[in-house]
Amino acid sequence: DTGVSQNPRHKITKRGQNVTFRCDPISEHNRLYWYRQTLGQGPEFLTYFQNEAQLEKSRLLSDRFSAERPKGSFSTLEIQRTEQGDSAMYLCASSSTGGQTDTQYFGPGTRLTVL
Amino acid sequence: DAKTTQPTSMDCAEGRAANLPCNHSTISGNEYVYWYRQIHSQGPQYIIHGLKNNETNEMASLIITEDRKSSTLILPHATLRDTAVYYCIVRVSGTNAGKSTFGDGTTLTVKP
């Protein structure tokens, strides 16, 4: 399967712990996006990269959140000092600006539960 | 990005066509209409997109009105596996593109 992959698929942690998620985009896709989705809501944008440059960050991305894409391939999203309100599905998507449109393709998500 | 308005929920009989409407009255000339669907606990799945012409692929057809203020996603022969939340978004595409802004979508329930 050459789609977007995310690891882990599920993460349970205690409040105050740090967690890190990984996203591997579709090969050759230069853009990578992170979204967060809570139950019953549509995905909310967090941040996106073009190659290794972080081009936009949402106000939702508090200072406890940090995302990196060091070599323009995979990306990590770290949440420090997790809070119960961080419990959500974290989605990654990738796209390529090489064609006429840059359709975003989503991964399966990482479901975070903060106890 | 322009906002979209979709009905909260719809039902469809198995084997019949499902027609899902979306309003995007503030769409800009360079914004595309994209449709995704999300089956419970999975990531959104891309279905189809278009700028102004009607589009068809193996999954669905997209009908965009001439003024581009609304569109309809058509699943020609709905099956039980098409039960999902369907999201309509409008988004600039290409090198000037960025995030997608999702609403709460339409929950489509296909019934036997």
JSON list of C-alpha atoms in Angstrom, two decimals:
[
{"chain": "A", "resi": 1, "resn": "ASP", "atom": "CA", "xyz": [0.00, 0.00, 0.00]},
{"chain": "A", "resi": 2, "resn": "THR", "atom": "CA", "xyz": [1.54, 3.34, -1.00]},
{"chain": "A", "resi": 3, "resn": "GLY", "atom": "CA", "xyz": [-0.92, 5.59, 0.84]},
{"chain": "A", "resi": 4, "resn": "VAL", "atom": "CA", "xyz": [-0.29, 7.86, 3.80]},
{"chain": "A", "resi": 5, "resn": "SER", "atom": "CA", "xyz": [0.67, 5.90, 6.90]},
{"chain": "A", "resi": 6, "resn": "GLN", "atom": "CA", "xyz": [0.48, 6.97, 10.52]},
{"chain": "A", "resi": 7, "resn": "ASN", "atom": "CA", "xyz": [1.92, 5.43, 13.65]},
{"chain": "A", "resi": 8, "resn": "PRO", "atom": "CA", "xyz": [0.84, 4.53, 16.17]},
{"chain": "A", "resi": 9, "resn": "ARG", "atom": "CA", "xyz": [-2.81, 3.98, 15.32]},
{"chain": "A", "resi": 10, "resn": "HIS", "atom": "CA", "xyz": [-3.84, 4.25, 18.94]},
{"chain": "A", "resi": 11, "resn": "LYS", "atom": "CA", "xyz": [-2.17, 5.88, 21.92]},
{"chain": "A", "resi": 12, "resn": "ILE", "atom": "CA", "xyz": [-3.33, 5.94, 25.50]},
{"chain": "A", "resi": 13, "resn": "THR", "atom": "CA", "xyz": [-1.41, 8.16, 27.86]},
{"chain": "A", "resi": 14, "resn": "LYS", "atom": "CA", "xyz": [-1.74, 9.77, 31.24]},
{"chain": "A", "resi": 15, "resn": "ARG", "atom": "CA", "xyz": [-2.25, 13.47, 31.66]},
{"chain": "A", "resi": 16, "resn": "GLY", "atom": "CA", "xyz": [1.04, 15.32, 31.76]},
{"chain": "A", "resi": 17, "resn": "GLN", "atom": "CA", "xyz": [2.96, 12.85, 29.61]},
{"chain": "A", "resi": 18, "resn": "ASN", "atom": "CA", "xyz": [4.50, 13.70, 26.25]},
{"chain": "A", "resi": 19, "resn": "VAL", "atom": "CA", "xyz": [3.46, 11.86, 23.10]},
{"chain": "A", "resi": 20, "resn": "THR", "atom": "CA", "xyz": [4.84, 11.80, 19.57]},
{"chain": "A", "resi": 21, "resn": "PHE", "atom": "CA", "xyz": [3.07, 10.71, 16.40]},
{"chain": "A", "resi": 22, "resn": "ARG", "atom": "CA", "xyz": [4.63, 9.94, 13.07]},
{"chain": "A", "resi": 23, "resn": "CYS", "atom": "CA", "xyz": [3.27, 10.43, 9.56]},
{"chain": "A", "resi": 24, "resn": "ASP", "atom": "CA", "xyz": [4.77, 9.01, 6.36]},
{"chain": "A", "resi": 25, "resn": "PRO", "atom": "CA", "xyz": [3.31, 10.75, 3.31]},
{"chain": "A", "resi": 26, "resn": "ILE", "atom": "CA", "xyz": [2.76, 9.33, -0.15]},
{"chain": "A", "resi": 27, "resn": "SER", "atom": "CA", "xyz": [6.13, 9.09, -1.87]},
{"chain": "A", "resi": 28, "resn": "GLU", "atom": "CA", "xyz": [7.10, 12.26, -3.75]},
{"chain": "A", "resi": 29, "resn": "HIS", "atom": "CA", "xyz": [4.37, 14.35, -2.12]},
{"chain": "A", "resi": 30, "resn": "ASN", "atom": "CA", "xyz": [5.94, 17.64, -1.12]},
{"chain": "A", "resi": 31, "resn": "ARG", "atom": "CA", "xyz": [3.13, 18.87, 1.13]},
{"chain": "A", "resi": 32, "resn": "LEU", "atom": "CA", "xyz": [2.15, 17.36, 4.44]},
{"chain": "A", "resi": 33, "resn": "TYR", "atom": "CA", "xyz": [-0.74, 18.45, 6.66]},
{"chain": "A", "resi": 34, "resn": "TRP", "atom": "CA", "xyz": [-1.83, 17.73, 10.22]},
{"chain": "A", "resi": 35, "resn": "TYR", "atom": "CA", "xyz": [-5.45, 17.91, 11.34]},
{"chain": "A", "resi": 36, "resn": "ARG", "atom": "CA", "xyz": [-7.25, 17.11, 14.57]},
{"chain": "A", "resi": 37, "resn": "GLN", "atom": "CA", "xyz": [-10.73, 15.66, 14.79]},
{"chain": "A", "resi": 38, "resn": "THR", "atom": "CA", "xyz": [-12.94, 15.32, 17.83]},
{"chain": "A", "resi": 39, "resn": "LEU", "atom": "CA", "xyz": [-16.06, 13.18, 18.01]},
{"chain": "A", "resi": 40, "resn": "GLY", "atom": "CA", "xyz": [-18.88, 14.43, 15.82]},
{"chain": "A", "resi": 41, "resn": "GLN", "atom": "CA", "xyz": [-16.85, 17.22, 14.24]},
{"chain": "A", "resi": 42, "resn": "GLY", "atom": "CA", "xyz": [-15.06, 17.57, 10.95]},
{"chain": "A", "resi": 43, "resn": "PRO", "atom": "CA", "xyz": [-11.25, 17.65, 10.87]},
{"chain": "A", "resi": 44, "resn": "GLU", "atom": "CA", "xyz": [-9.65, 20.91, 12.02]},
{"chain": "A", "resi": 45, "resn": "PHE", "atom": "CA", "xyz": [-6.44, 22.15, 10.45]},
{"chain": "A", "resi": 46, "resn": "LEU", "atom": "CA", "xyz": [-3.35, 22.32, 12.67]},
{"chain": "A", "resi": 47, "resn": "THR", "atom": "CA", "xyz": [-0.36, 22.94, 10.43]},
{"chain": "A", "resi": 48, "resn": "TYR", "atom": "CA", "xyz": [1.23, 22.13, 7.10]},
{"chain": "A", "resi": 49, "resn": "PHE", "atom": "CA", "xyz": [4.64, 21.79, 5.51]},
{"chain": "A", "resi": 50, "resn": "GLN", "atom": "CA", "xyz": [5.93, 22.23, 2.03]},
{"chain": "A", "resi": 51, "resn": "ASN", "atom": "CA", "xyz": [9.05, 20.11, 1.90]},
{"chain": "A", "resi": 52, "resn": "GLU", "atom": "CA", "xyz": [10.74, 20.86, 5.25]},
{"chain": "A", "resi": 53, "resn": "ALA", "atom": "CA", "xyz": [9.30, 24.36, 5.65]},
{"chain": "A", "resi": 54, "resn": "GLN", "atom": "CA", "xyz": [6.36, 24.83, 8.00]},
{"chain": "A", "resi": 55, "resn": "LEU", "atom": "CA", "xyz": [4.19, 27.29, 6.07]},
{"chain": "A", "resi": 56, "resn": "GLU", "atom": "CA", "xyz": [1.14, 27.74, 8.28]},
{"chain": "A", "resi": 57, "resn": "LYS", "atom": "CA", "xyz": [0.12, 27.03, 11.85]},
{"chain": "A", "resi": 58, "resn": "SER", "atom": "CA", "xyz": [-3.38, 27.23, 13.26]},
{"chain": "A", "resi": 59, "resn": "ARG", "atom": "CA", "xyz": [-4.18, 29.08, 16.47]},
{"chain": "A", "resi": 60, "resn": "LEU", "atom": "CA", "xyz": [-5.25, 25.64, 17.68]},
{"chain": "A", "resi": 61, "resn": "LEU", "atom": "CA", "xyz": [-1.58, 24.68, 17.74]},
{"chain": "A", "resi": 62, "resn": "SER", "atom": "CA", "xyz": [-0.68, 25.79, 21.25]},
{"chain": "A", "resi": 63, "resn": "ASP", "atom": "CA", "xyz": [2.89, 26.01, 22.48]},
{"chain": "A", "resi": 64, "resn": "ARG", "atom": "CA", "xyz": [2.56, 22.46, 23.78]},
{"chain": "A", "resi": 65, "resn": "PHE", "atom": "CA", "xyz": [2.32, 21.22, 20.20]},
{"chain": "A", "resi": 66, "resn": "SER", "atom": "CA", "xyz": [5.26, 21.04, 17.85]},
{"chain": "A", "resi": 67, "resn": "ALA", "atom": "CA", "xyz": [5.56, 19.54, 14.40]},
{"chain": "A", "resi": 68, "resn": "GLU", "atom": "CA", "xyz": [8.63, 18.84, 12.35]},
{"chain": "A", "resi": 69, "resn": "ARG", "atom": "CA", "xyz": [9.47, 17.55, 8.91]},
{"chain": "A", "resi": 70, "resn": "PRO", "atom": "CA", "xyz": [13.24, 17.61, 9.04]},
{"chain": "A", "resi": 71, "resn": "LYS", "atom": "CA", "xyz": [14.12, 16.11, 5.66]},
{"chain": "A", "resi": 72, "resn": "GLY", "atom": "CA", "xyz": [10.95, 16.89, 3.79]},
{"chain": "A", "resi": 73, "resn": "SER", "atom": "CA", "xyz": [9.75, 13.31, 4.01]},
{"chain": "A", "resi": 74, "resn": "PHE", "atom": "CA", "xyz": [8.10, 11.98, 7.18]},
{"chain": "A", "resi": 75, "resn": "SER", "atom": "CA", "xyz": [6.76, 14.28, 9.87]},
{"chain": "A", "resi": 76, "resn": "THR", "atom": "CA", "xyz": [6.32, 14.07, 13.62]},
{"chain": "A", "resi": 77, "resn": "LEU", "atom": "CA", "xyz": [3.77, 15.79, 15.82]},
{"chain": "A", "resi": 78, "resn": "GLU", "atom": "CA", "xyz": [4.65, 16.06, 19.48]},
{"chain": "A", "resi": 79, "resn": "ILE", "atom": "CA", "xyz": [2.32, 17.05, 22.27]},
{"chain": "A", "resi": 80, "resn": "GLN", "atom": "CA", "xyz": [3.97, 17.97, 25.54]},
{"chain": "A", "resi": 81, "resn": "ARG", "atom": "CA", "xyz": [2.26, 17.84, 28.94]},
{"chain": "A", "resi": 82, "resn": "THR", "atom": "CA", "xyz": [-0.87, 16.27, 27.50]},
{"chain": "A", "resi": 83, "resn": "GLU", "atom": "CA", "xyz": [-4.26, 17.34, 28.78]},
{"chain": "A", "resi": 84, "resn": "GLN", "atom": "CA", "xyz": [-7.58, 15.50, 28.63]},
{"chain": "A", "resi": 85, "resn": "GLY", "atom": "CA", "xyz": [-8.75, 18.01, 26.05]},
{"chain": "A", "resi": 86, "resn": "ASP", "atom": "CA", "xyz": [-6.05, 16.74, 23.70]},
{"chain": "A", "resi": 87, "resn": "SER", "atom": "CA", "xyz": [-7.96, 13.47, 23.30]},
{"chain": "A", "resi": 88, "resn": "ALA", "atom": "CA", "xyz": [-8.83, 13.31, 19.61]},
{"chain": "A", "resi": 89, "resn": "MET", "atom": "CA", "xyz": [-8.01, 11.69, 16.30]},
{"chain": "A", "resi": 90, "resn": "TYR", "atom": "CA", "xyz": [-4.89, 13.21, 14.75]},
{"chain": "A", "resi": 91, "resn": "LEU", "atom": "CA", "xyz": [-4.95, 13.00, 10.98]},
{"chain": "A", "resi": 92, "resn": "CYS", "atom": "CA", "xyz": [-2.16, 13.46, 8.50]},
{"chain": "A", "resi": 93, "resn": "ALA", "atom": "CA", "xyz": [-2.61, 14.20, 4.82]},
{"chain": "A", "resi": 94, "resn": "SER", "atom": "CA", "xyz": [-0.23, 14.72, 1.93]},
{"chain": "A", "resi": 95, "resn": "SER", "atom": "CA", "xyz": [-0.41, 16.28, -1.49]},
{"chain": "A", "resi": 96, "resn": "SER", "atom": "CA", "xyz": [1.75, 17.16, -4.46]},
{"chain": "A", "resi": 97, "resn": "THR", "atom": "CA", "xyz": [1.91, 20.58, -6.08]},
{"chain": "A", "resi": 98, "resn": "GLY", "atom": "CA", "xyz": [3.33, 19.03, -9.22]},
{"chain": "A", "resi": 99, "resn": "GLY", "atom": "CA", "xyz": [0.02, 18.66, -11.04]},
{"chain": "A", "resi": 100, "resn": "GLN", "atom": "CA", "xyz": [-2.90, 20.92, -11.85]},
{"chain": "A", "resi": 101, "resn": "THR", "atom": "CA", "xyz": [-4.45, 20.39, -8.46]},
{"chain": "A", "resi": 102, "resn": "ASP", "atom": "CA", "xyz": [-2.96, 19.19, -5.19]},
{"chain": "A", "resi": 103, "resn": "THR", "atom": "CA", "xyz": [-5.55, 16.80, -3.87]},
{"chain": "A", "resi": 104, "resn": "GLN", "atom": "CA", "xyz": [-4.99, 15.92, -0.23]},
{"chain": "A", "resi": 105, "resn": "TYR", "atom": "CA", "xyz": [-4.93, 12.24, 0.66]},
{"chain": "A", "resi": 106, "resn": "PHE", "atom": "CA", "xyz": [-5.45, 11.32, 4.28]},
{"chain": "A", "resi": 107, "resn": "GLY", "atom": "CA", "xyz": [-3.94, 8.64, 6.45]},
{"chain": "A", "resi": 108, "resn": "PRO", "atom": "CA", "xyz": [-5.86, 6.41, 8.86]},
{"chain": "A", "resi": 109, "resn": "GLY", "atom": "CA", "xyz": [-5.20, 8.68, 11.83]},
{"chain": "A", "resi": 110, "resn": "THR", "atom": "CA", "xyz": [-3.80, 8.25, 15.32]},
{"chain": "A", "resi": 111, "resn": "ARG", "atom": "CA", "xyz": [-6.40, 8.13, 18.06]},
{"chain": "A", "resi": 112, "resn": "LEU", "atom": "CA", "xyz": [-5.11, 9.70, 21.27]},
{"chain": "A", "resi": 113, "resn": "THR", "atom": "CA", "xyz": [-6.78, 9.09, 24.61]},
{"chain": "A", "resi": 114, "resn": "VAL", "atom": "CA", "xyz": [-5.51, 11.10, 27.57]},
{"chain": "A", "resi": 115, "resn": "LEU", "atom": "CA", "xyz": [-6.55, 9.68, 30.93]},
{"chain": "B", "resi": 1, "resn": "ASP", "atom": "CA", "xyz": [-11.47, 29.40, 1.92]},
{"chain": "B", "resi": 2, "resn": "ALA", "atom": "CA", "xyz": [-15.19, 29.72, 1.34]},
{"chain": "B", "resi": 3, "resn": "LYS", "atom": "CA", "xyz": [-17.56, 27.95, 3.71]},
{"chain": "B", "resi": 4, "resn": "THR", "atom": "CA", "xyz": [-19.96, 25.20, 2.73]},
{"chain": "B", "resi": 5, "resn": "THR", "atom": "CA", "xyz": [-23.40, 24.22, 4.00]},
{"chain": "B", "resi": 6, "resn": "GLN", "atom": "CA", "xyz": [-24.60, 20.62, 3.96]},
{"chain": "B", "resi": 7, "resn": "PRO", "atom": "CA", "xyz": [-27.64, 18.87, 5.43]},
{"chain": "B", "resi": 8, "resn": "THR", "atom": "CA", "xyz": [-26.85, 17.14, 8.69]},
{"chain": "B", "resi": 9, "resn": "SER", "atom": "CA", "xyz": [-28.17, 13.76, 7.63]},
{"chain": "B", "resi": 10, "resn": "MET", "atom": "CA", "xyz": [-29.77, 11.87, 4.76]},
{"chain": "B", "resi": 11, "resn": "ASP", "atom": "CA", "xyz": [-31.12, 8.39, 4.16]},
{"chain": "B", "resi": 12, "resn": "CYS", "atom": "CA", "xyz": [-30.99, 6.40, 0.95]},
{"chain": "B", "resi": 13, "resn": "ALA", "atom": "CA", "xyz": [-32.32, 3.00, -0.04]},
{"chain": "B", "resi": 14, "resn": "GLU", "atom": "CA", "xyz": [-29.74, 0.43, -1.09]},
{"chain": "B", "resi": 15, "resn": "GLY", "atom": "CA", "xyz": [-29.39, 0.29, -4.86]},
{"chain": "B", "resi": 16, "resn": "ARG", "atom": "CA", "xyz": [-30.85, 3.74, -5.39]},
{"chain": "B", "resi": 17, "resn": "ALA", "atom": "CA", "xyz": [-28.93, 6.89, -6.26]},
{"chain": "B", "resi": 18, "resn": "ALA", "atom": "CA", "xyz": [-27.79, 9.03, -3.36]},
{"chain": "B", "resi": 19, "resn": "ASN", "atom": "CA", "xyz": [-27.75, 12.75, -4.12]},
{"chain": "B", "resi": 20, "resn": "LEU", "atom": "CA", "xyz": [-25.86, 14.82, -1.58]},
{"chain": "B", "resi": 21, "resn": "PRO", "atom": "CA", "xyz": [-26.19, 18.60, -1.90]},
{"chain": "B", "resi": 22, "resn": "CYS", "atom": "CA", "xyz": [-23.72, 21.27, -0.89]},
{"chain": "B", "resi": 23, "resn": "ASN", "atom": "CA", "xyz": [-24.04, 25.05, -0.92]},
{"chain": "B", "resi": 24, "resn": "HIS", "atom": "CA", "xyz": [-20.96, 27.20, -1.39]},
{"chain": "B", "resi": 25, "resn": "SER", "atom": "CA", "xyz": [-22.39, 30.58, -2.32]},
{"chain": "B", "resi": 26, "resn": "THR", "atom": "CA", "xyz": [-19.19, 32.51, -1.53]},
{"chain": "B", "resi": 27, "resn": "ILE", "atom": "CA", "xyz": [-16.91, 30.34, -3.65]},
{"chain": "B", "resi": 28, "resn": "SER", "atom": "CA", "xyz": [-14.13, 32.22, -5.44]},
{"chain": "B", "resi": 29, "resn": "GLY", "atom": "CA", "xyz": [-13.22, 31.73, -9.06]},
{"chain": "B", "resi": 30, "resn": "ASN", "atom": "CA", "xyz": [-10.03, 29.83, -8.26]},
{"chain": "B", "resi": 31, "resn": "GLU", "atom": "CA", "xyz": [-11.57, 27.51, -5.66]},
{"chain": "B", "resi": 32, "resn": "TYR", "atom": "CA", "xyz": [-12.28, 23.87, -6.44]},
{"chain": "B", "resi": 33, "resn": "VAL", "atom": "CA", "xyz": [-15.07, 21.80, -4.91]},
{"chain": "B", "resi": 34, "resn": "TYR", "atom": "CA", "xyz": [-13.78, 18.64, -3.22]},
{"chain": "B", "resi": 35, "resn": "TRP", "atom": "CA", "xyz": [-15.73, 15.77, -1.72]},
{"chain": "B", "resi": 36, "resn": "TYR", "atom": "CA", "xyz": [-14.44, 13.36, 0.89]},
{"chain": "B", "resi": 37, "resn": "ARG", "atom": "CA", "xyz": [-16.13, 10.70, 2.94]},
{"chain": "B", "resi": 38, "resn": "GLN", "atom": "CA", "xyz": [-15.26, 9.25, 6.30]},
{"chain": "B", "resi": 39, "resn": "ILE", "atom": "CA", "xyz": [-16.31, 5.88, 7.52]},
{"chain": "B", "resi": 40, "resn": "HIS", "atom": "CA", "xyz": [-16.33, 5.51, 11.28]},
{"chain": "B", "resi": 41, "resn": "SER", "atom": "CA", "xyz": [-12.87, 5.66, 12.86]},
{"chain": "B", "resi": 42, "resn": "GLN", "atom": "CA", "xyz": [-11.04, 5.92, 9.54]},
{"chain": "B", "resi": 43, "resn": "GLY", "atom": "CA", "xyz": [-9.34, 8.84, 7.83]},
{"chain": "B", "resi": 44, "resn": "PRO", "atom": "CA", "xyz": [-11.26, 10.85, 5.22]},
{"chain": "B", "resi": 45, "resn": "GLN", "atom": "CA", "xyz": [-11.27, 9.24, 1.79]},
{"chain": "B", "resi": 46, "resn": "TYR", "atom": "CA", "xyz": [-11.00, 11.42, -1.31]},
{"chain": "B", "resi": 47, "resn": "ILE", "atom": "CA", "xyz": [-13.92, 10.95, -3.70]},
{"chain": "B", "resi": 48, "resn": "ILE", "atom": "CA", "xyz": [-13.88, 13.56, -6.44]},
{"chain": "B", "resi": 49, "resn": "HIS", "atom": "CA", "xyz": [-13.25, 17.22, -7.18]},
{"chain": "B", "resi": 50, "resn": "GLY", "atom": "CA", "xyz": [-14.11, 19.78, -9.83]},
{"chain": "B", "resi": 51, "resn": "LEU", "atom": "CA", "xyz": [-13.79, 23.42, -10.78]},
{"chain": "B", "resi": 52, "resn": "LYS", "atom": "CA", "xyz": [-16.78, 24.18, -12.97]},
{"chain": "B", "resi": 53, "resn": "ASN", "atom": "CA", "xyz": [-17.42, 21.24, -15.24]},
{"chain": "B", "resi": 54, "resn": "ASN", "atom": "CA", "xyz": [-19.27, 18.14, -14.14]},
{"chain": "B", "resi": 55, "resn": "GLU", "atom": "CA", "xyz": [-16.95, 15.30, -13.25]},
{"chain": "B", "resi": 56, "resn": "THR", "atom": "CA", "xyz": [-17.34, 11.53, -13.02]},
{"chain": "B", "resi": 57, "resn": "ASN", "atom": "CA", "xyz": [-15.06, 8.81, -11.77]},
{"chain": "B", "resi": 58, "resn": "GLU", "atom": "CA", "xyz": [-15.44, 5.23, -10.64]},
{"chain": "B", "resi": 59, "resn": "MET", "atom": "CA", "xyz": [-16.84, 6.27, -7.29]},
{"chain": "B", "resi": 60, "resn": "ALA", "atom": "CA", "xyz": [-19.24, 9.12, -8.01]},
{"chain": "B", "resi": 61, "resn": "SER", "atom": "CA", "xyz": [-20.36, 12.02, -10.16]},
{"chain": "B", "resi": 62, "resn": "LEU", "atom": "CA", "xyz": [-20.07, 15.68, -9.25]},
{"chain": "B", "resi": 63, "resn": "ILE", "atom": "CA", "xyz": [-22.56, 18.16, -10.64]},
{"chain": "B", "resi": 64, "resn": "ILE", "atom": "CA", "xyz": [-21.65, 21.85, -10.21]},
{"chain": "B", "resi": 65, "resn": "THR", "atom": "CA", "xyz": [-24.22, 24.52, -11.02]},
{"chain": "B", "resi": 66, "resn": "GLU", "atom": "CA", "xyz": [-23.39, 27.07, -13.67]},
{"chain": "B", "resi": 67, "resn": "ASP", "atom": "CA", "xyz": [-23.00, 29.86, -11.11]},
{"chain": "B", "resi": 68, "resn": "ARG", "atom": "CA", "xyz": [-20.84, 27.47, -9.01]},
{"chain": "B", "resi": 69, "resn": "LYS", "atom": "CA", "xyz": [-22.76, 28.35, -5.87]},
{"chain": "B", "resi": 70, "resn": "SER", "atom": "CA", "xyz": [-23.83, 24.79, -5.22]},
{"chain": "B", "resi": 71, "resn": "SER", "atom": "CA", "xyz": [-22.98, 21.23, -6.15]},
{"chain": "B", "resi": 72, "resn": "THR", "atom": "CA", "xyz": [-24.34, 17.71, -5.82]},
{"chain": "B", "resi": 73, "resn": "LEU", "atom": "CA", "xyz": [-22.43, 14.52, -5.26]},
{"chain": "B", "resi": 74, "resn": "ILE", "atom": "CA", "xyz": [-24.16, 11.54, -6.82]},
{"chain": "B", "resi": 75, "resn": "LEU", "atom": "CA", "xyz": [-23.52, 7.95, -5.80]},
{"chain": "B", "resi": 76, "resn": "PRO", "atom": "CA", "xyz": [-25.36, 6.16, -8.62]},
{"chain": "B", "resi": 77, "resn": "HIS", "atom": "CA", "xyz": [-26.12, 2.85, -6.89]},
{"chain": "B", "resi": 78, "resn": "ALA", "atom": "CA", "xyz": [-25.67, 3.22, -3.15]},
{"chain": "B", "resi": 79, "resn": "THR", "atom": "CA", "xyz": [-24.60, 0.18, -1.14]},
{"chain": "B", "resi": 80, "resn": "LEU", "atom": "CA", "xyz": [-24.54, -0.38, 2.60]},
{"chain": "B", "resi": 81, "resn": "ARG", "atom": "CA", "xyz": [-20.79, 0.28, 2.51]},
{"chain": "B", "resi": 82, "resn": "ASP", "atom": "CA", "xyz": [-21.48, 3.84, 1.35]},
{"chain": "B", "resi": 83, "resn": "THR", "atom": "CA", "xyz": [-22.84, 4.67, 4.80]},
{"chain": "B", "resi": 84, "resn": "ALA", "atom": "CA", "xyz": [-20.47, 7.40, 5.98]},
{"chain": "B", "resi": 85, "resn": "VAL", "atom": "CA", "xyz": [-20.08, 11.10, 6.71]},
{"chain": "B", "resi": 86, "resn": "TYR", "atom": "CA", "xyz": [-19.63, 13.03, 3.47]},
{"chain": "B", "resi": 87, "resn": "TYR", "atom": "CA", "xyz": [-17.74, 16.31, 3.48]},
{"chain": "B", "resi": 88, "resn": "CYS", "atom": "CA", "xyz": [-17.92, 18.99, 0.83]},
{"chain": "B", "resi": 89, "resn": "ILE", "atom": "CA", "xyz": [-15.11, 21.55, 0.95]},
{"chain": "B", "resi": 90, "resn": "VAL", "atom": "CA", "xyz": [-13.98, 24.34, -1.32]},
{"chain": "B", "resi": 91, "resn": "ARG", "atom": "CA", "xyz": [-10.31, 25.03, -1.61]},
{"chain": "B", "resi": 92, "resn": "VAL", "atom": "CA", "xyz": [-7.81, 26.83, -3.74]},
{"chain": "B", "resi": 93, "resn": "SER", "atom": "CA", "xyz": [-5.64, 24.24, -5.41]},
{"chain": "B", "resi": 94, "resn": "GLY", "atom": "CA", "xyz": [-2.17, 24.15, -6.87]},
{"chain": "B", "resi": 95, "resn": "THR", "atom": "CA", "xyz": [0.84, 26.10, -5.67]},
{"chain": "B", "resi": 96, "resn": "ASN", "atom": "CA", "xyz": [-1.28, 28.69, -3.83]},
{"chain": "B", "resi": 97, "resn": "ALA", "atom": "CA", "xyz": [-3.25, 26.07, -1.97]},
{"chain": "B", "resi": 98, "resn": "GLY", "atom": "CA", "xyz": [-3.13, 25.30, 1.69]},
{"chain": "B", "resi": 99, "resn": "LYS", "atom": "CA", "xyz": [-5.39, 23.86, 4.33]},
{"chain": "B", "resi": 100, "resn": "SER", "atom": "CA", "xyz": [-8.83, 22.37, 3.88]},
{"chain": "B", "resi": 101, "resn": "THR", "atom": "CA", "xyz": [-11.66, 23.77, 5.99]},
{"chain": "B", "resi": 102, "resn": "PHE", "atom": "CA", "xyz": [-14.14, 21.05, 6.90]},
{"chain": "B", "resi": 103, "resn": "GLY", "atom": "CA", "xyz": [-17.65, 21.53, 8.20]},
{"chain": "B", "resi": 104, "resn": "ASP", "atom": "CA", "xyz": [-19.57, 18.83, 10.00]},
{"chain": "B", "resi": 105, "resn": "GLY", "atom": "CA", "xyz": [-20.61, 17.05, 6.79]},
{"chain": "B", "resi": 106, "resn": "THR", "atom": "CA", "xyz": [-23.66, 14.98, 5.91]},
{"chain": "B", "resi": 107, "resn": "THR", "atom": "CA", "xyz": [-24.20, 11.63, 7.55]},
{"chain": "B", "resi": 108, "resn": "LEU", "atom": "CA", "xyz": [-25.53, 9.35, 4.82]},
{"chain": "B", "resi": 109, "resn": "THR", "atom": "CA", "xyz": [-27.24, 6.19, 5.96]},
{"chain": "B", "resi": 110, "resn": "VAL", "atom": "CA", "xyz": [-27.91, 3.58, 3.29]},
{"chain": "B", "resi": 111, "resn": "LYS", "atom": "CA", "xyz": [-30.73, 1.29, 4.33]},
{"chain": "B", "resi": 112, "resn": "PRO", "atom": "CA", "xyz": [-31.50, -2.22, 3.05]}
]
